[in-house]
Short mmCIF file of N, CA, C and O in Angstrom, two decimals:
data_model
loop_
_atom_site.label_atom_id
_atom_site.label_comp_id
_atom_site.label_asym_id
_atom_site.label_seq_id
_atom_site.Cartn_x
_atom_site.Cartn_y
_atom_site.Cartn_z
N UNK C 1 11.73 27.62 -12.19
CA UNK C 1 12.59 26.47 -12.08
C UNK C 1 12.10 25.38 -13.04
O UNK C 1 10.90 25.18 -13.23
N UNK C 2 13.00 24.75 -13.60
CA UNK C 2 13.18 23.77 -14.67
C UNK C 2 12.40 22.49 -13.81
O UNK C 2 12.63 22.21 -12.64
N UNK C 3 11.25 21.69 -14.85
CA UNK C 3 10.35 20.61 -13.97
C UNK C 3 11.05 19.31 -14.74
O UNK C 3 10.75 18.83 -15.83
N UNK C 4 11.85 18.98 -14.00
CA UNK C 4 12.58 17.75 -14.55
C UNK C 4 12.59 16.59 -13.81
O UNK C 4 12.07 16.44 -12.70
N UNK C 5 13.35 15.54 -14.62
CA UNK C 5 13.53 14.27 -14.22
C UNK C 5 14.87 14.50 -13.96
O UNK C 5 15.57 15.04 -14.82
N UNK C 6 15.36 14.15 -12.82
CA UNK C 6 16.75 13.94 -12.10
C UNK C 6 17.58 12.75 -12.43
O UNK C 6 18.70 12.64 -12.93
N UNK C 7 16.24 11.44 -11.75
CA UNK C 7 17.03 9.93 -12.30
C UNK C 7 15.89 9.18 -11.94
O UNK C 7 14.93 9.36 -11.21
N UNK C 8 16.44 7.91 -12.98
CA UNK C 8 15.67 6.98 -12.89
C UNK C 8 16.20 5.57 -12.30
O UNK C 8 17.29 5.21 -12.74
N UNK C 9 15.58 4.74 -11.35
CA UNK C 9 16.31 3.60 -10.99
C UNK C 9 15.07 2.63 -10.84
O UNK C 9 13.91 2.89 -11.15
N UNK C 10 15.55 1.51 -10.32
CA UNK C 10 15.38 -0.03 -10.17
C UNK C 10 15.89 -0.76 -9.13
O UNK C 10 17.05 -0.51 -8.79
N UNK C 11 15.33 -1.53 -8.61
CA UNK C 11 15.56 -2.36 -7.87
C UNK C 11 14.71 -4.41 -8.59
O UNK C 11 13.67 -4.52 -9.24
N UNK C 12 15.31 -5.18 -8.28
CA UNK C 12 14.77 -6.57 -8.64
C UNK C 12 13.68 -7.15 -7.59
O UNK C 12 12.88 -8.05 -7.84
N UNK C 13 13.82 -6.27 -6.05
CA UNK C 13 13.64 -6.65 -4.90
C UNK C 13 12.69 -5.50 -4.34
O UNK C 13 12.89 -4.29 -4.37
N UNK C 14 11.55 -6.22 -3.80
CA UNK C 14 10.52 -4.98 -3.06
C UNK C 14 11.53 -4.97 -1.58
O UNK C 14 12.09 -5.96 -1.09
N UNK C 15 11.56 -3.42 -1.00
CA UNK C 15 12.22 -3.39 0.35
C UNK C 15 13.39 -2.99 0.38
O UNK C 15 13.94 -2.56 1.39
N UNK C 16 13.98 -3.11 -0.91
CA UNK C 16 15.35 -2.47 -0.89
C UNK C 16 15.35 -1.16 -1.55
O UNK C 16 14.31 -0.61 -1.90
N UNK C 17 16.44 -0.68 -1.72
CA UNK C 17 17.30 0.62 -2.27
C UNK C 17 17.20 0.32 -3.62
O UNK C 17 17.26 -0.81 -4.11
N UNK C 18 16.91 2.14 -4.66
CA UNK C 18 16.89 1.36 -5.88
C UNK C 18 18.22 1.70 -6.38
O UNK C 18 18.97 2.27 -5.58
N UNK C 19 18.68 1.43 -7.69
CA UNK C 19 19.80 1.93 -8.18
C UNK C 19 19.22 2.64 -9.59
O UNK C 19 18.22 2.54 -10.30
N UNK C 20 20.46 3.44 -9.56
CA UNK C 20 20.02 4.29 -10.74
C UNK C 20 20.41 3.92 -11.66
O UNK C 20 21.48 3.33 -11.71
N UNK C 21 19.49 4.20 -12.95
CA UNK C 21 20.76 3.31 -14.47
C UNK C 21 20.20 4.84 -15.48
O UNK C 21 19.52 5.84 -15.24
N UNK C 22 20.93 4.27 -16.63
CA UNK C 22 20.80 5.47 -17.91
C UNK C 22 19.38 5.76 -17.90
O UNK C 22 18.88 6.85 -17.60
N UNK C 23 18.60 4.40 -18.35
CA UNK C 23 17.22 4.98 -18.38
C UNK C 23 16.54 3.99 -18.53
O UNK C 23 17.15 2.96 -18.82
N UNK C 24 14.75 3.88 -18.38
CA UNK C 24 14.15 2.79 -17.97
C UNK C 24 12.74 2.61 -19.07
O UNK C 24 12.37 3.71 -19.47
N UNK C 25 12.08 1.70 -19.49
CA UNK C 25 11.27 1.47 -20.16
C UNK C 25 9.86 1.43 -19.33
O UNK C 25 9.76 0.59 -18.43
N UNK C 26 8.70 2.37 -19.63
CA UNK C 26 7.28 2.48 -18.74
C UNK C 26 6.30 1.82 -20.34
O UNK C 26 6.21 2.07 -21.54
N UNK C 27 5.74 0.84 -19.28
CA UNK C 27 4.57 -0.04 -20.21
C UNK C 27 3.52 0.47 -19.77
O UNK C 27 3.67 1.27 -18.85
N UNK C 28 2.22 0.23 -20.21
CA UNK C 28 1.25 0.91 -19.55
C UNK C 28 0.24 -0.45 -18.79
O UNK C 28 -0.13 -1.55 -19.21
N UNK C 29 0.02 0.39 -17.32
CA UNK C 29 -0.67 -0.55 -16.81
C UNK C 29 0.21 -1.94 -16.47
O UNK C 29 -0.02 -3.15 -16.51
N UNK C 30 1.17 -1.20 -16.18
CA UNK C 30 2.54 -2.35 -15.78
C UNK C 30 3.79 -1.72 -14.89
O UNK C 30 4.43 -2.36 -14.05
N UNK C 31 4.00 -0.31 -15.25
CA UNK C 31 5.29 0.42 -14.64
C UNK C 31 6.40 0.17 -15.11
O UNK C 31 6.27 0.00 -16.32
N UNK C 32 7.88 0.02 -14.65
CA UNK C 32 9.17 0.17 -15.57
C UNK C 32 9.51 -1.11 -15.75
O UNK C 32 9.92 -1.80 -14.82
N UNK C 33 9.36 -1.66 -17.24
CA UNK C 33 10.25 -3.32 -16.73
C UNK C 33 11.30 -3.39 -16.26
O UNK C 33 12.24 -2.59 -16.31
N UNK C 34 11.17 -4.84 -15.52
CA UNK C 34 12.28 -5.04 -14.83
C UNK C 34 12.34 -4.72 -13.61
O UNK C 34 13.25 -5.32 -13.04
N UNK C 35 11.50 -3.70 -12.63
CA UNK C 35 11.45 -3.29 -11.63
C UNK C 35 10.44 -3.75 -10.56
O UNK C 35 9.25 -3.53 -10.79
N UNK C 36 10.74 -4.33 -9.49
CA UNK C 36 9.99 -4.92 -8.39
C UNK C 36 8.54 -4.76 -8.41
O UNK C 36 7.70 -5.64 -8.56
N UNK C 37 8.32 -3.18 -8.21
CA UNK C 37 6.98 -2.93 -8.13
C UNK C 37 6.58 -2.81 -8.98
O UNK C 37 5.73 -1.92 -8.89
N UNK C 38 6.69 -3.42 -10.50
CA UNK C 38 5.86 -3.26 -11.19
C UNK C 38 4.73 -4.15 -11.63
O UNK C 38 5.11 -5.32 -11.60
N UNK C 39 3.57 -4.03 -12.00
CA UNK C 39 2.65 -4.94 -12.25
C UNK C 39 1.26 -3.95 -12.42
O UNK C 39 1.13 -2.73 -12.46
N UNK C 40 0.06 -5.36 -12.53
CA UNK C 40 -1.59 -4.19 -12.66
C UNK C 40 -1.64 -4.06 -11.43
O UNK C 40 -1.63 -5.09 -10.75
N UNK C 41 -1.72 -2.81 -10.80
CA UNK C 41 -1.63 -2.68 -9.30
C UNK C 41 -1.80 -1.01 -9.22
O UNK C 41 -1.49 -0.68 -10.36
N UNK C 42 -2.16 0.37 -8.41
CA UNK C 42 -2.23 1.41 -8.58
C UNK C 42 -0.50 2.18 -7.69
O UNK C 42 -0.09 3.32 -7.47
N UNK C 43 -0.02 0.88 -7.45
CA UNK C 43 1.64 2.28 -6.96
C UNK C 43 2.55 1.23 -8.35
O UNK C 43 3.33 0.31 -8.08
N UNK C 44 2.27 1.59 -9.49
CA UNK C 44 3.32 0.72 -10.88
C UNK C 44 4.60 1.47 -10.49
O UNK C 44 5.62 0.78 -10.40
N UNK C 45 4.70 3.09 -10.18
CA UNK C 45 5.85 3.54 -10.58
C UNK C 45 5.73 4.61 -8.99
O UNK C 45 4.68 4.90 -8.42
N UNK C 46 6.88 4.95 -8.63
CA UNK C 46 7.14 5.84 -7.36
C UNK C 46 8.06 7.08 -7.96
O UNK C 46 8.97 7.08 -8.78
N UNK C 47 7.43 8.13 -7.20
CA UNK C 47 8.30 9.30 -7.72
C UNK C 47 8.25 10.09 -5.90
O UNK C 47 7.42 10.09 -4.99
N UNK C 48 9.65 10.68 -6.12
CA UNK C 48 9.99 11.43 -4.68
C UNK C 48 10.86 12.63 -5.69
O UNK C 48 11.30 12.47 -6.83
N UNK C 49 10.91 13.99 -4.72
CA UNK C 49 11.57 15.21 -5.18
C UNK C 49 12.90 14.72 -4.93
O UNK C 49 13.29 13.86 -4.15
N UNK C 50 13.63 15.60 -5.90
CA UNK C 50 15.23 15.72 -5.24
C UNK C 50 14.80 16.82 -4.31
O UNK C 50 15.74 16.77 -3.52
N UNK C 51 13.99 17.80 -3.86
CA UNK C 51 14.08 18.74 -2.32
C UNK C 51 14.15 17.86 -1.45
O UNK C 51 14.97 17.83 -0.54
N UNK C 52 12.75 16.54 -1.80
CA UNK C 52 13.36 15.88 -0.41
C UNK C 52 13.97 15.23 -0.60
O UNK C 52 13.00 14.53 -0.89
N UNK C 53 14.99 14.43 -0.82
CA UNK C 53 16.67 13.93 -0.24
C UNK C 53 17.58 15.28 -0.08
O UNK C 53 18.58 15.17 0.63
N UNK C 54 17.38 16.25 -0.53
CA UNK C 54 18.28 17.31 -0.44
C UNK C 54 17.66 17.86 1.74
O UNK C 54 18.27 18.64 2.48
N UNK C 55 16.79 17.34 1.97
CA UNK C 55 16.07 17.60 2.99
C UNK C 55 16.76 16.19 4.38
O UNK C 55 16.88 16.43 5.59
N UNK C 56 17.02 15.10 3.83
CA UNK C 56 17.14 14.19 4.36
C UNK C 56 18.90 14.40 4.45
O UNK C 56 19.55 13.80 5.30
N UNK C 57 19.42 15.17 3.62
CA UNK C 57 21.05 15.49 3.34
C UNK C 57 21.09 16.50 4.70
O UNK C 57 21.58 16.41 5.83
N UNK C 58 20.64 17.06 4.30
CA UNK C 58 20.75 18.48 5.72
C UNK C 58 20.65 17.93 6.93
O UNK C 58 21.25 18.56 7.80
N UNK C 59 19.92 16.64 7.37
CA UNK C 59 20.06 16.15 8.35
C UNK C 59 21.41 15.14 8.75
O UNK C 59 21.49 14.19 9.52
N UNK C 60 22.42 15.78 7.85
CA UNK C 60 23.58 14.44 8.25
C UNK C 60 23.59 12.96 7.32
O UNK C 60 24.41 12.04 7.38
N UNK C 61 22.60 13.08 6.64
CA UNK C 61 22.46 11.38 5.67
C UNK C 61 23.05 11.37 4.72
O UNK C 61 22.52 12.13 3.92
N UNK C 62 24.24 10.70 4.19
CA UNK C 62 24.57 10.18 3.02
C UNK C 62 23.77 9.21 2.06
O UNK C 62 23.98 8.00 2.00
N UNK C 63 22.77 9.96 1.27
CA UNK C 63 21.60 9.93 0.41
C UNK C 63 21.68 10.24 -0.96
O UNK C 63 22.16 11.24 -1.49
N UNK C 64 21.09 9.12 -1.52
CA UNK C 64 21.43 9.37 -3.00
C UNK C 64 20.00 9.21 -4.03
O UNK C 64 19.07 8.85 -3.31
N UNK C 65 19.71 9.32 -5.01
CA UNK C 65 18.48 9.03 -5.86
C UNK C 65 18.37 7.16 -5.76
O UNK C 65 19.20 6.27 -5.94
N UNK C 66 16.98 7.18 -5.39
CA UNK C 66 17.05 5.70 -5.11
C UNK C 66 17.29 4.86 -3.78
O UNK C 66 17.34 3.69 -3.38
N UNK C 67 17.41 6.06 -3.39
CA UNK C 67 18.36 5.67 -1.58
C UNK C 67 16.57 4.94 -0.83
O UNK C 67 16.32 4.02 -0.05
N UNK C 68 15.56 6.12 -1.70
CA UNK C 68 14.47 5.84 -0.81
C UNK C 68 13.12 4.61 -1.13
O UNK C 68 12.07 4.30 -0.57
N UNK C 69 14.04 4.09 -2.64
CA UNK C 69 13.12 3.07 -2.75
C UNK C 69 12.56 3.99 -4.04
O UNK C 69 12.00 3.09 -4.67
N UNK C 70 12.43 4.78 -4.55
CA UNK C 70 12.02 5.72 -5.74
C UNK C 70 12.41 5.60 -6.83
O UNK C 70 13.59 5.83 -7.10
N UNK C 71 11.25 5.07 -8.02
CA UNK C 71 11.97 5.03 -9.04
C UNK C 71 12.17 6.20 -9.78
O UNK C 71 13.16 6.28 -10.51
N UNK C 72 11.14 7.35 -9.67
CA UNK C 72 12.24 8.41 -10.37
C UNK C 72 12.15 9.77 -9.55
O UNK C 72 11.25 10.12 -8.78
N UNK C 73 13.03 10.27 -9.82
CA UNK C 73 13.73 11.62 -8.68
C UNK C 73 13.66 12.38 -9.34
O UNK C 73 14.41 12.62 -10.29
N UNK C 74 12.37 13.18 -8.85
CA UNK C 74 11.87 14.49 -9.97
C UNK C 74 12.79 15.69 -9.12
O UNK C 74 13.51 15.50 -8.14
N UNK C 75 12.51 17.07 -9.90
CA UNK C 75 13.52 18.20 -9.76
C UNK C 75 11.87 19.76 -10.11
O UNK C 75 11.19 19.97 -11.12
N UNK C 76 11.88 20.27 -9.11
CA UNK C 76 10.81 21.53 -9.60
C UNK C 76 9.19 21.62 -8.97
O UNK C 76 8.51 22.61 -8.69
N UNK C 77 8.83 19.93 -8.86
CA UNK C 77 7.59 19.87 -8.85
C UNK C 77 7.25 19.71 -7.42
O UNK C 77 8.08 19.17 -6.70
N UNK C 78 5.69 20.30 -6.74
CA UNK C 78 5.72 19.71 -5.10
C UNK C 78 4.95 18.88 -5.18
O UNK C 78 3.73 19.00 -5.30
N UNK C 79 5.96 17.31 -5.09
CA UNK C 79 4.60 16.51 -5.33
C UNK C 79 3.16 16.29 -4.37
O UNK C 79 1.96 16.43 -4.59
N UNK C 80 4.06 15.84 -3.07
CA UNK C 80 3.21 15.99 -2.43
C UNK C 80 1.48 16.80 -2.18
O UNK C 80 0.55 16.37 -1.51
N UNK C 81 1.55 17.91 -2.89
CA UNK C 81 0.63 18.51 -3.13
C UNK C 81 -0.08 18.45 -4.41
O UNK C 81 -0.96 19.22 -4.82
N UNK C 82 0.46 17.34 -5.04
CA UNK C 82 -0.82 16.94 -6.44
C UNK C 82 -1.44 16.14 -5.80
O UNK C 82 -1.01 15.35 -4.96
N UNK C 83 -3.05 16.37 -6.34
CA UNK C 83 -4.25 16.34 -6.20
C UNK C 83 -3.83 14.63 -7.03
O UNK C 83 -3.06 14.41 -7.96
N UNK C 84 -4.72 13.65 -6.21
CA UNK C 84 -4.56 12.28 -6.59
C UNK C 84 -5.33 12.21 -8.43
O UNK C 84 -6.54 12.40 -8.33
N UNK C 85 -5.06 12.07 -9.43
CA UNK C 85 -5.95 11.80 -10.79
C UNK C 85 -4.83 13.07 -11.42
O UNK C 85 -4.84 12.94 -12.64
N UNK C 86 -4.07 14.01 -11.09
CA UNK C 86 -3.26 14.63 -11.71
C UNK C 86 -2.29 14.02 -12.88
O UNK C 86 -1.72 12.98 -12.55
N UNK C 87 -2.10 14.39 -13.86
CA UNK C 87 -1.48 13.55 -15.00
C UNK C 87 -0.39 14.33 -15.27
O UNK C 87 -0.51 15.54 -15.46
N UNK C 88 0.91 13.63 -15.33
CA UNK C 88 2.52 14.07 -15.61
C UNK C 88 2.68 13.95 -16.87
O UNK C 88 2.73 12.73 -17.04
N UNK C 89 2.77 14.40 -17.76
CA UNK C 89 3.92 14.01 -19.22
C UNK C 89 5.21 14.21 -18.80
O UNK C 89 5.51 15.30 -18.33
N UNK C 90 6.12 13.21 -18.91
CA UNK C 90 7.63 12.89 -18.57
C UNK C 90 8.25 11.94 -19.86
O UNK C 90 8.19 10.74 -20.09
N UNK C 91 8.82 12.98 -20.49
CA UNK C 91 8.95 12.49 -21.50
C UNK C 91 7.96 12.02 -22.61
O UNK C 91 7.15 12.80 -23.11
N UNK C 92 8.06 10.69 -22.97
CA UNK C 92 7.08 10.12 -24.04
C UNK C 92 5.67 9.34 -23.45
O UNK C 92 4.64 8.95 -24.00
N UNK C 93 6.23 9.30 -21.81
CA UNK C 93 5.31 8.77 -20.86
C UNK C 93 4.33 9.50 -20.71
O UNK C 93 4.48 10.69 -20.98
N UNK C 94 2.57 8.87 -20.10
CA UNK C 94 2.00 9.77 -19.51
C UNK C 94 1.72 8.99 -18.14
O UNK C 94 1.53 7.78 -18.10
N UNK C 95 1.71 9.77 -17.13
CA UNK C 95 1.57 8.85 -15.64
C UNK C 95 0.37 9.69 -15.13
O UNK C 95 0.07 10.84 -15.47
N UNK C 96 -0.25 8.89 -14.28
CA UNK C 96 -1.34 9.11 -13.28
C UNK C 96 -1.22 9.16 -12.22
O UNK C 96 -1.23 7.99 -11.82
N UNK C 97 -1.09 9.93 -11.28
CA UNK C 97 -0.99 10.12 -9.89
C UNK C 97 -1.99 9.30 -8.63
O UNK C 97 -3.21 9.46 -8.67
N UNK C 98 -1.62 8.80 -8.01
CA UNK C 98 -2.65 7.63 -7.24
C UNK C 98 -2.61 7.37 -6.51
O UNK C 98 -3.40 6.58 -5.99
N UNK C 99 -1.13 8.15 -5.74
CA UNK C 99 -1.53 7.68 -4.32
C UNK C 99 -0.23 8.65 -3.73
O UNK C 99 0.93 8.63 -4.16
N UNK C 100 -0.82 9.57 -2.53
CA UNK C 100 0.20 10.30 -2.43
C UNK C 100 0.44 9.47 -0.37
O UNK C 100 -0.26 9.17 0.60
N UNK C 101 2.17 9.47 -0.90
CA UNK C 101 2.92 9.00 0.75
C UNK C 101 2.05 7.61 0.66
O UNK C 101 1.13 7.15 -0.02
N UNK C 102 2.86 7.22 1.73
CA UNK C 102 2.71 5.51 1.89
C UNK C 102 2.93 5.35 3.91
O UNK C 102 3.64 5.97 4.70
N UNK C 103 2.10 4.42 4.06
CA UNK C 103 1.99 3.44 5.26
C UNK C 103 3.42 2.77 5.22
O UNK C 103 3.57 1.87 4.40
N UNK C 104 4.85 3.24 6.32
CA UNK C 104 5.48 2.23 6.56
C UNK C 104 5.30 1.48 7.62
O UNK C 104 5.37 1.83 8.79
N UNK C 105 4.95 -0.12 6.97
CA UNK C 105 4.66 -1.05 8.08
C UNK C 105 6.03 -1.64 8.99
O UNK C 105 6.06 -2.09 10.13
N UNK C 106 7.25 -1.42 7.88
CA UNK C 106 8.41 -1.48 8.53
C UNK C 106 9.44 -0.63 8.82
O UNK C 106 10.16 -0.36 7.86
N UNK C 107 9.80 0.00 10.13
CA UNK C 107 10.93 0.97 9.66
C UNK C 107 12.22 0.44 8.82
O UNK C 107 12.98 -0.49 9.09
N UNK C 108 12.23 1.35 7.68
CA UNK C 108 13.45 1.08 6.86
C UNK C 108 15.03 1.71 7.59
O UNK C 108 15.21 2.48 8.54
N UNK C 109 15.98 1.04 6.70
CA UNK C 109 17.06 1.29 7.53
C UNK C 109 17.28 3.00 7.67
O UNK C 109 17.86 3.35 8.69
N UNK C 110 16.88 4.05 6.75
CA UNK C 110 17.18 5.45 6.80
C UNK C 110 16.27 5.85 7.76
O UNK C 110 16.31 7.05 8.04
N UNK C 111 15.11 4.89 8.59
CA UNK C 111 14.70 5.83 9.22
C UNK C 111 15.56 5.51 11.16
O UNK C 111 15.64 6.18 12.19
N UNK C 112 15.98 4.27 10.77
CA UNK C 112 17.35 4.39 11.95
C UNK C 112 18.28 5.24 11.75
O UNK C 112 19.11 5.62 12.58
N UNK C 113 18.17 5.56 10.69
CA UNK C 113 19.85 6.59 10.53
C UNK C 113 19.78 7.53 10.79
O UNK C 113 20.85 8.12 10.99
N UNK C 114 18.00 8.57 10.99
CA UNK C 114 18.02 9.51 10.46
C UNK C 114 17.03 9.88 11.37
O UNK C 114 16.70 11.05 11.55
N UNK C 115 16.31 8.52 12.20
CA UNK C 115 15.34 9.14 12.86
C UNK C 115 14.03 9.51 12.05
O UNK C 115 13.04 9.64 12.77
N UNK C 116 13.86 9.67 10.87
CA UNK C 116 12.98 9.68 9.99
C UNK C 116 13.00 9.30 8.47
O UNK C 116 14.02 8.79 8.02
N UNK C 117 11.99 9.50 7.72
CA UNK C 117 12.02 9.11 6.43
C UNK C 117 11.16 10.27 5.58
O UNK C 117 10.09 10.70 6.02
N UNK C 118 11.48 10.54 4.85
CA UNK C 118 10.66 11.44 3.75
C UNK C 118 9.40 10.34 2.80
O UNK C 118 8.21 10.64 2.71
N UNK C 119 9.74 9.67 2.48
CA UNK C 119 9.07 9.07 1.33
C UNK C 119 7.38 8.72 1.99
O UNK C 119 6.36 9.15 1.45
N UNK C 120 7.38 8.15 2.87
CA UNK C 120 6.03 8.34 3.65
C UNK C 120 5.51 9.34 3.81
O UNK C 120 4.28 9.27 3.85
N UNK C 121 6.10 10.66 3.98
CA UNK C 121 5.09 11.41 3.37
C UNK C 121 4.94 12.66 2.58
O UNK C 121 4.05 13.51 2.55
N UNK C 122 6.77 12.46 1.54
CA UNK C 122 6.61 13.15 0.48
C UNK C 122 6.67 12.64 -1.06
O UNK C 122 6.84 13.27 -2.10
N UNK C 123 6.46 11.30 -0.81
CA UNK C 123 6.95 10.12 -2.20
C UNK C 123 5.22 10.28 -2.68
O UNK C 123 4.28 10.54 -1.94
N UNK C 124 5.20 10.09 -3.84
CA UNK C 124 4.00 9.57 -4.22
C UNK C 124 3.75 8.63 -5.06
O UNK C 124 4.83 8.04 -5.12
N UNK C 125 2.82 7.94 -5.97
CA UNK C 125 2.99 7.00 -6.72
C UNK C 125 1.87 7.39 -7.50
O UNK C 125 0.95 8.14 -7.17
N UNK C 126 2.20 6.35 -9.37
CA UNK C 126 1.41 6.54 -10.45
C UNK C 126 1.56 5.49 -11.36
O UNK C 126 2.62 4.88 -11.45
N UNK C 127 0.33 5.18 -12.22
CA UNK C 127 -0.06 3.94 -12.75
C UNK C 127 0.34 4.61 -14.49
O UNK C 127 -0.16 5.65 -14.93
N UNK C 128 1.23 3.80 -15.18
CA UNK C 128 1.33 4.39 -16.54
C UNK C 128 0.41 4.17 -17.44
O UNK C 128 0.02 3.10 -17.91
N UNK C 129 -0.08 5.79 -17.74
CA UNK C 129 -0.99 5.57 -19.28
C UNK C 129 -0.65 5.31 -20.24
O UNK C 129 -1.45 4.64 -20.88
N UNK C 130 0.51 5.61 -20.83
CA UNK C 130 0.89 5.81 -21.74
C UNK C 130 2.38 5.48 -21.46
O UNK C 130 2.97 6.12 -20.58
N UNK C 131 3.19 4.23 -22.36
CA UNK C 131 4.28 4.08 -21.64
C UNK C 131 5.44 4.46 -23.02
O UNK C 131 5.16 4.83 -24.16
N UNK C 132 6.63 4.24 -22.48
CA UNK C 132 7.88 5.28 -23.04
C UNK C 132 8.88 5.19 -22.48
O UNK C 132 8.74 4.56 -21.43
N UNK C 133 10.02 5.57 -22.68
CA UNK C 133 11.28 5.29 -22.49
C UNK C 133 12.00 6.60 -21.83
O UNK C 133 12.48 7.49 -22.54
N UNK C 134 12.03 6.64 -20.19
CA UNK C 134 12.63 7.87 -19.54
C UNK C 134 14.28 7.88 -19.06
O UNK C 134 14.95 7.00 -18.53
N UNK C 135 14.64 9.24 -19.48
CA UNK C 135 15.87 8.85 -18.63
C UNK C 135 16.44 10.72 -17.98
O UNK C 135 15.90 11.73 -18.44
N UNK C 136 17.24 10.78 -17.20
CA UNK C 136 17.54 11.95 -16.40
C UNK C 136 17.41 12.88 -17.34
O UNK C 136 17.25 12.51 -18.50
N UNK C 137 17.46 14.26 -17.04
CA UNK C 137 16.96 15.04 -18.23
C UNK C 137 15.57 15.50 -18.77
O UNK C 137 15.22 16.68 -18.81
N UNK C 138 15.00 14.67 -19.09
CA UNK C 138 13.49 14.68 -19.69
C UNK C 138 12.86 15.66 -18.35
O UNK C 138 13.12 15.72 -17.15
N UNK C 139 11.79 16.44 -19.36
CA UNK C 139 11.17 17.57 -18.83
C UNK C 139 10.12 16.83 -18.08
O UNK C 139 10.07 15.61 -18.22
N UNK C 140 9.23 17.46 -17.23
CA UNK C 140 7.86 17.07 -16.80
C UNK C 140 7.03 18.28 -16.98
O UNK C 140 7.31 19.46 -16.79
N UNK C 141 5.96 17.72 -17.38
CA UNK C 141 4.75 18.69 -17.97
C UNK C 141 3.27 18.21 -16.78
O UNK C 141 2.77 17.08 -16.73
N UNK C 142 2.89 19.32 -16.00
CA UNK C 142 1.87 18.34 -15.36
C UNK C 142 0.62 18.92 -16.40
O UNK C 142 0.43 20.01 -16.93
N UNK C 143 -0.28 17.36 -16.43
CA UNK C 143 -1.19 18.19 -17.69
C UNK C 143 -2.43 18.70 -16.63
O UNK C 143 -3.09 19.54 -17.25
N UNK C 144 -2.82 18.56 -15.67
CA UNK C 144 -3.99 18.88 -15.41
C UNK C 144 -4.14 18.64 -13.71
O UNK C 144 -5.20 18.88 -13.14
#
């Protein structure tokens, strides 16, 4: 199976839904401009599978890329199971893996809808090494 990028989105606002656009700019040691969470900080950029929303779909949810707060919606890879210091080439980008699933201190609205949430504990997050310009399409290479 093909290790791709699905989509890329944004939000202006930490806590909300992101939206998806054509494609997004990664600085290094900053994450995508323009996007909430970005800054010097170790979660710059969030990545979740399309298995899981395709997982959160099967349960009845009208779910989309971004639905979970994710800025990009990979296709192939299990993230969950990269080893934290694992390095992605995505595109022209290189990302660092840093933190796998997250502490929700608040339930978000999908986990009223749904009774649960994926991203807590199949989302993970990564700090850009090397930054570049991604958009749906672009392959992922894990280097190591």
């Amino acid at each position: 199976m093909l290790q791709q990028l699905r989509a890329v989105c944004v939000s202006h606002n930490k806590g909300e839904r992101k939206t998806p656009v054509p494609q997004v700019e990664l600085r290094p040691n900053h994450g995508i401009v323009g996007d909430a969470h970005a800054g010097n900080w170790h979660r710059q950029v969030s990545l979740l599978a399309k298995e899981s929303i395709d997982k959160m779909r099967a349960l009845g949810l009208d779910v989309d890329n971004g639905d979970f707060a994710e800025n990009l919606t990979t296709e192939g890879i299990d993230l969950p199971h990269l080893p934290i210091g694992t390095q992605l080439r995505i595109g022209e980008a290189l990302l660092e893996v840093t933190q796998i699933g997250k502490e929700c201190h608040n339930r978000c609205a999908i986990y009223y809808q749904a009774g649960d949430c994926v991203m807590p504990k199949e989302g993970i997050f990564a700090k850009v090494l090397e930054g570049g310009v991604l958009q749906p399409g672009d392959m992922i290479e894990l280097i190591n």
